[in-house]
GROMACS .gro file of C-alpha atoms in nm:
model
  243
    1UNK     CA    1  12.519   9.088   9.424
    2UNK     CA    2  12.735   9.167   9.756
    3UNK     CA    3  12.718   8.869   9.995
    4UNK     CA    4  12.822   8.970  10.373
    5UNK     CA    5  12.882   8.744  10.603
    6UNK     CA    6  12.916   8.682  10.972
    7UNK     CA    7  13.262   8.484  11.057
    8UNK     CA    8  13.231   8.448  11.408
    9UNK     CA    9  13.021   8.521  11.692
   10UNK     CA   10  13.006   8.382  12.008
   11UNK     CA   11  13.252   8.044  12.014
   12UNK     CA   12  13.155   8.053  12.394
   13UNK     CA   13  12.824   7.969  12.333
   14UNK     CA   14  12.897   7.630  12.116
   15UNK     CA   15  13.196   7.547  12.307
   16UNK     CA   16  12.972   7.535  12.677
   17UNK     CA   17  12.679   7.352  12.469
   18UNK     CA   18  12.911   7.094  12.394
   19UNK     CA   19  13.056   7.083  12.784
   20UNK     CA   20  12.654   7.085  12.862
   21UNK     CA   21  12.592   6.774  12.652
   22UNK     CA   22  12.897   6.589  12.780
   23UNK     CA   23  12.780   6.679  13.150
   24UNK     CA   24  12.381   6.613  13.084
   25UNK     CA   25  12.480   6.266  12.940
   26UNK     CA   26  12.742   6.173  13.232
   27UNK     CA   27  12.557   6.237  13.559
   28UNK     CA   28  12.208   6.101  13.344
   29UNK     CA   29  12.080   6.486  13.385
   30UNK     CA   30  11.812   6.380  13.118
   31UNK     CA   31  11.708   6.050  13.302
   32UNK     CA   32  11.678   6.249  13.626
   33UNK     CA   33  11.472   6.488  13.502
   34UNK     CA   34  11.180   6.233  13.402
   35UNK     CA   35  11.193   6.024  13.669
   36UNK     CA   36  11.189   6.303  13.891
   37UNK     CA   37  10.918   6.478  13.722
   38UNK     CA   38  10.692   6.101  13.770
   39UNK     CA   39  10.769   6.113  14.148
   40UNK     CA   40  11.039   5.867  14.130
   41UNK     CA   41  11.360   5.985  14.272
   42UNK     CA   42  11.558   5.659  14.271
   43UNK     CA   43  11.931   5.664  14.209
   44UNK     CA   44  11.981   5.346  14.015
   45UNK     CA   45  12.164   5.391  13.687
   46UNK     CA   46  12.219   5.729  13.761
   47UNK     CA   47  12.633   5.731  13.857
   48UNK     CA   48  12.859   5.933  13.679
   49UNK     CA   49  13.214   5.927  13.673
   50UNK     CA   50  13.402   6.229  13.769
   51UNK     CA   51  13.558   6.446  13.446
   52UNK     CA   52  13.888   6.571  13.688
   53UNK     CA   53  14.179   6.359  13.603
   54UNK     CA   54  14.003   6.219  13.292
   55UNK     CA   55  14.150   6.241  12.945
   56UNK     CA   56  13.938   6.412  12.670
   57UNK     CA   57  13.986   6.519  12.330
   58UNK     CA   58  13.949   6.799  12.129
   59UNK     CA   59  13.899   6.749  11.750
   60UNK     CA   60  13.954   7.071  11.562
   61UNK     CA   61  14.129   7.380  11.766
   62UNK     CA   62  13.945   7.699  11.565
   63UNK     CA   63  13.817   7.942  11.828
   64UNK     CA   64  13.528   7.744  11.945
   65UNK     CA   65  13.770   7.477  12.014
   66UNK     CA   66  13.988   7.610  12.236
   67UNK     CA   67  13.731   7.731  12.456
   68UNK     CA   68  13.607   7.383  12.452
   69UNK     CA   69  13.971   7.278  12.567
   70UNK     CA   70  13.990   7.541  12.801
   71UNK     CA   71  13.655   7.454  13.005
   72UNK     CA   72  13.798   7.059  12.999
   73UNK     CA   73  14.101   7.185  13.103
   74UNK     CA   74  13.934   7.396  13.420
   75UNK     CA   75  13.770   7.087  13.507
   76UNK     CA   76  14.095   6.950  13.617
   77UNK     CA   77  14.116   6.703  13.263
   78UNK     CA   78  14.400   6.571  13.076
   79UNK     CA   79  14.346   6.748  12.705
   80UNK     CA   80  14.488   6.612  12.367
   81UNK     CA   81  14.441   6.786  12.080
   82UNK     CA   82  14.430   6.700  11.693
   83UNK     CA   83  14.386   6.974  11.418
   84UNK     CA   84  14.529   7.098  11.130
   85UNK     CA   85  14.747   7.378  11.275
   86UNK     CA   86  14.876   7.408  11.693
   87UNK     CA   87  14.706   7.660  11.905
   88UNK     CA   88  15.017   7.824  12.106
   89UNK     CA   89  14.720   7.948  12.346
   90UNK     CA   90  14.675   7.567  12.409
   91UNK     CA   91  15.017   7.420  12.414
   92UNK     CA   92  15.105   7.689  12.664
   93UNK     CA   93  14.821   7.519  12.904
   94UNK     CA   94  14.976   7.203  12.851
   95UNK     CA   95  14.745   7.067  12.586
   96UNK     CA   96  14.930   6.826  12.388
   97UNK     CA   97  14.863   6.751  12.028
   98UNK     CA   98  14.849   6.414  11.852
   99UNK     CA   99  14.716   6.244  11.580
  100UNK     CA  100  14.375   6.126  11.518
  101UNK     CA  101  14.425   5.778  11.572
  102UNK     CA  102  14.623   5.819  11.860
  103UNK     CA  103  14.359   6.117  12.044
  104UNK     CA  104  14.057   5.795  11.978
  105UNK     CA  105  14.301   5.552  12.173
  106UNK     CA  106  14.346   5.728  12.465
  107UNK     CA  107  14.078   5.933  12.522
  108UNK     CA  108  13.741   5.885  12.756
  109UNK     CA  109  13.597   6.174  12.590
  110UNK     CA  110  13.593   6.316  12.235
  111UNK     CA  111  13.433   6.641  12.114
  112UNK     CA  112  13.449   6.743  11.753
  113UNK     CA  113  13.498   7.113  11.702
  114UNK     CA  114  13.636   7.094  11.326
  115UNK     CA  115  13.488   7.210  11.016
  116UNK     CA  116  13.323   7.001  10.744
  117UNK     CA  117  13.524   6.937  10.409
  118UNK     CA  118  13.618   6.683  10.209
  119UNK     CA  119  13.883   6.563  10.401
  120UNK     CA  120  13.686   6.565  10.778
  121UNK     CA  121  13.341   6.385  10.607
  122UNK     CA  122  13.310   6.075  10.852
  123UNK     CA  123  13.642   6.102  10.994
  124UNK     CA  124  13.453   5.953  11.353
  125UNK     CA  125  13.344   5.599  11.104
  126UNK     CA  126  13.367   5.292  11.190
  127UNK     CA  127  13.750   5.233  11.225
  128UNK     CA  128  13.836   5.517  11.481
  129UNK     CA  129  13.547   5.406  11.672
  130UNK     CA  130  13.691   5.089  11.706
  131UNK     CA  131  14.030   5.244  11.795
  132UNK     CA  132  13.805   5.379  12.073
  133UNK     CA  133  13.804   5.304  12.468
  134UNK     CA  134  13.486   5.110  12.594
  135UNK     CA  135  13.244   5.370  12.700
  136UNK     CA  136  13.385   5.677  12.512
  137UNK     CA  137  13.170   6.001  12.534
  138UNK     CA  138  13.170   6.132  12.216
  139UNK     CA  139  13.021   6.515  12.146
  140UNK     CA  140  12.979   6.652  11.837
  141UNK     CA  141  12.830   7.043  11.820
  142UNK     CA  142  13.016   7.115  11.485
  143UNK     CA  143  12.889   6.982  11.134
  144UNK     CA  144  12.690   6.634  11.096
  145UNK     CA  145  12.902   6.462  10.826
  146UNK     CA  146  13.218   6.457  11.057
  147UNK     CA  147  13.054   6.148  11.251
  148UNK     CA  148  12.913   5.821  11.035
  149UNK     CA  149  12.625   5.746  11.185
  150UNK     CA  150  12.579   5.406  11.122
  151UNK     CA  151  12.901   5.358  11.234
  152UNK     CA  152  12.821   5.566  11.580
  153UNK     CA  153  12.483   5.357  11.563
  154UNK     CA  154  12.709   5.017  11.580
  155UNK     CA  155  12.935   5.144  11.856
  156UNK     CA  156  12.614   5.225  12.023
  157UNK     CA  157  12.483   4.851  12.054
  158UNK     CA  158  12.810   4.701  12.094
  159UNK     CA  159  12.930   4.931  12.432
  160UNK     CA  160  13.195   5.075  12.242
  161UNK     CA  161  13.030   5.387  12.243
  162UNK     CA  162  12.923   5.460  12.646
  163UNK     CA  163  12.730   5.846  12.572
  164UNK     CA  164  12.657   6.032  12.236
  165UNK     CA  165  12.580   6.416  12.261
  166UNK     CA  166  12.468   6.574  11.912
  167UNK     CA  167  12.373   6.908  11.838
  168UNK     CA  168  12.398   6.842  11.448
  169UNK     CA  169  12.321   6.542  11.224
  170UNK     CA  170  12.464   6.467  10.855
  171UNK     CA  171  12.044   6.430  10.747
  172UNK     CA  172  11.947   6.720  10.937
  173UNK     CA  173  11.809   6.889  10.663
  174UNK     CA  174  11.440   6.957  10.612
  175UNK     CA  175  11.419   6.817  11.006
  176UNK     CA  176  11.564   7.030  11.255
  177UNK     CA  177  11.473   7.406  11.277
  178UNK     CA  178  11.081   7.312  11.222
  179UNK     CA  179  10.827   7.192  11.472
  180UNK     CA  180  10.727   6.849  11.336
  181UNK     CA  181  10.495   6.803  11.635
  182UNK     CA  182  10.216   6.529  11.535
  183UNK     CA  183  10.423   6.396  11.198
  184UNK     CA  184  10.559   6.113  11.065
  185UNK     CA  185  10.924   6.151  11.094
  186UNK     CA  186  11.040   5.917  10.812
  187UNK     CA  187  11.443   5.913  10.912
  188UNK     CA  188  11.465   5.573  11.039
  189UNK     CA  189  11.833   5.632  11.123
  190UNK     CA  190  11.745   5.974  11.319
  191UNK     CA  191  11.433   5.752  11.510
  192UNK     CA  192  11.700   5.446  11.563
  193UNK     CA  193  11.973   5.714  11.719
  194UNK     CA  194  11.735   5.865  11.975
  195UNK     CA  195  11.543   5.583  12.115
  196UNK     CA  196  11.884   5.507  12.289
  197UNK     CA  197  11.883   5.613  12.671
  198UNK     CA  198  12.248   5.726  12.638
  199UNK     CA  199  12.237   5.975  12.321
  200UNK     CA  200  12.086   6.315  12.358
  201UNK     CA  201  11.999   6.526  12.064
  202UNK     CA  202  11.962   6.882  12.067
  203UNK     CA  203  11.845   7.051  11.707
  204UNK     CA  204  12.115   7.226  11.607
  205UNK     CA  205  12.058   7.522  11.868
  206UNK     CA  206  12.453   7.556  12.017
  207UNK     CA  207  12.445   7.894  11.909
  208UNK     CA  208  12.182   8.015  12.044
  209UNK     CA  209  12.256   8.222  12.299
  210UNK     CA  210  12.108   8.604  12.356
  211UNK     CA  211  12.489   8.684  12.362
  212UNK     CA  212  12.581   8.513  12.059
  213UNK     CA  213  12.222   8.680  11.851
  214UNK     CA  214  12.314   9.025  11.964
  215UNK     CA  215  12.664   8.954  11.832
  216UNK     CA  216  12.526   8.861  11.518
  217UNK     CA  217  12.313   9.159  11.464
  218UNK     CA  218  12.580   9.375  11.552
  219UNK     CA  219  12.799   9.239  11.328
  220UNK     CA  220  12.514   9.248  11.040
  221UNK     CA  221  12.449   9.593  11.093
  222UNK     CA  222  12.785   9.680  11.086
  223UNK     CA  223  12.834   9.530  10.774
  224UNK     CA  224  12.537   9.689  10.658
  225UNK     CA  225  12.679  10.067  10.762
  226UNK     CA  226  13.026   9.932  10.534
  227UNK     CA  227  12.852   9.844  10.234
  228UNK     CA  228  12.649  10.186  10.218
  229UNK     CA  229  12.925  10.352  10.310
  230UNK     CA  230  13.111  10.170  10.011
  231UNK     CA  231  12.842  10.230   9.781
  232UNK     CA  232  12.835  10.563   9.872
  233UNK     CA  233  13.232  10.592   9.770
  234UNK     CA  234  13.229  10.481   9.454
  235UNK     CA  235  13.072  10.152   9.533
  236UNK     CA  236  13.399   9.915   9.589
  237UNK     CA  237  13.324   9.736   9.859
  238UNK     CA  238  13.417   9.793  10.244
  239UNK     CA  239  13.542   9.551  10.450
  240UNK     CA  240  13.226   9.369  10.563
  241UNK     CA  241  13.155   9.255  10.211
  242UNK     CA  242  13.316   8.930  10.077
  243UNK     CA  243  13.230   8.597   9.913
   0.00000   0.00000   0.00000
């Protein structure tokens, strides 16, 4: 069996989901929005704090991760970066790179844009987050397993931990992508995480833009056309087709 694949699509999209989330969560767009809708348009608890001048961090500098850097970076922020190789895209913009440890000291905000493996599972746990500033924003739009939650769940009660954004969980199987709509959810971590007023949870829909689909069915019908068009050769396989 030929397995085809599509490697990339629209990093935009995930890369201004995770700006969205940061934003929603730091001028309390989600707490406006029901009050508002009740007939109660008071401002108390609603202040942000403004993201020019502030210091954030990018975790993981792949494509989607730059043009999460790059949107920080045209809000007027201070970006530090930590990944496994430099983007020279990035350094040229005056993004400076540093180590893990070091990007969870200094910065107000953190958004994880790197992939899940061995090495990354939980590398947000409960010792970085104590390395943390009081009040950190943390966003995380890339795999669930990079955060502990637990650990995010502590920083949570103690203040560490001002604003949570996810868009993925490390238990998300079997619960997002469904409408559970009248049931039981039996995740007790999951119910614990979004019963806090300062975490929003989206269900794992970053991608999902009508830019980033059409991309996607372009790029499966194109490697479609190469596989025929391989099998048609002789059948060794175009360049579409890989493991």
């Amino acid at each position: 069996m030929r397995v085809a694949r599509v490697p990339a699509y629209s990093p935009y999209s995930v890369a201004e989901h995770a700006v969205t989330l940061c934003m929603t969560l730091n001028r309390k767009v989600h707490k406006a929005y029901s009050r508002n809708r009740d007939g109660n348009f008071s401002l108390a608890g609603l202040a942000g704090f403004d993201m020019h001048g502030k210091t954030v961090g990018v975790v993981g500098t792949g494509n989607i991760g730059v043009c999460a850097a790059k949107i920080f970076l045209g809000f007027g922020c201070v970006v530090l970066a930590q990944s496994r190789s430099e983007s020279k895209e990035l350094t040229a913009l005056g993004v400076k790179y540093v180590s893990l440890d070091e990007l969870c000291s200094q910065c107000n905000v953190i958004s994880l844009h790197a992939p899940l493996v061995p090495a990354t599972h939980h590398i947000i746990n409960a010792e970085r987050i104590a390395l943390m500033r009081s009040g950190v924003t943390i966003i995380n739009t890339s795999r669930g397993g990079l955060l502990d939650t637990r650990a995010a769940i502590a920083g949570l009660k103690s203040g560490k931990i001002g604003a949570l954004g996810l868009d993925v969980y490390e238990e998300e199987a079997g619960l997002f992508f469904k409408d559970h709509t009248g049931e039981v959810i039996e995740d007790d971590v999951f119910h614990q995480l979004v019963n806090y007023p300062n975490v929003v949870v989206t269900g794992h829909q970053a991608f999902l833009t009508v830019d980033a689909l059409k991309n996607i069915a372009d790029a499966t019908l194109a490697n479609i056309g190469e596989y025929r068009g391989a099998a048609g050769g002789g059948g060794k396989g175009g360049a579409g087709a890989g493991a």
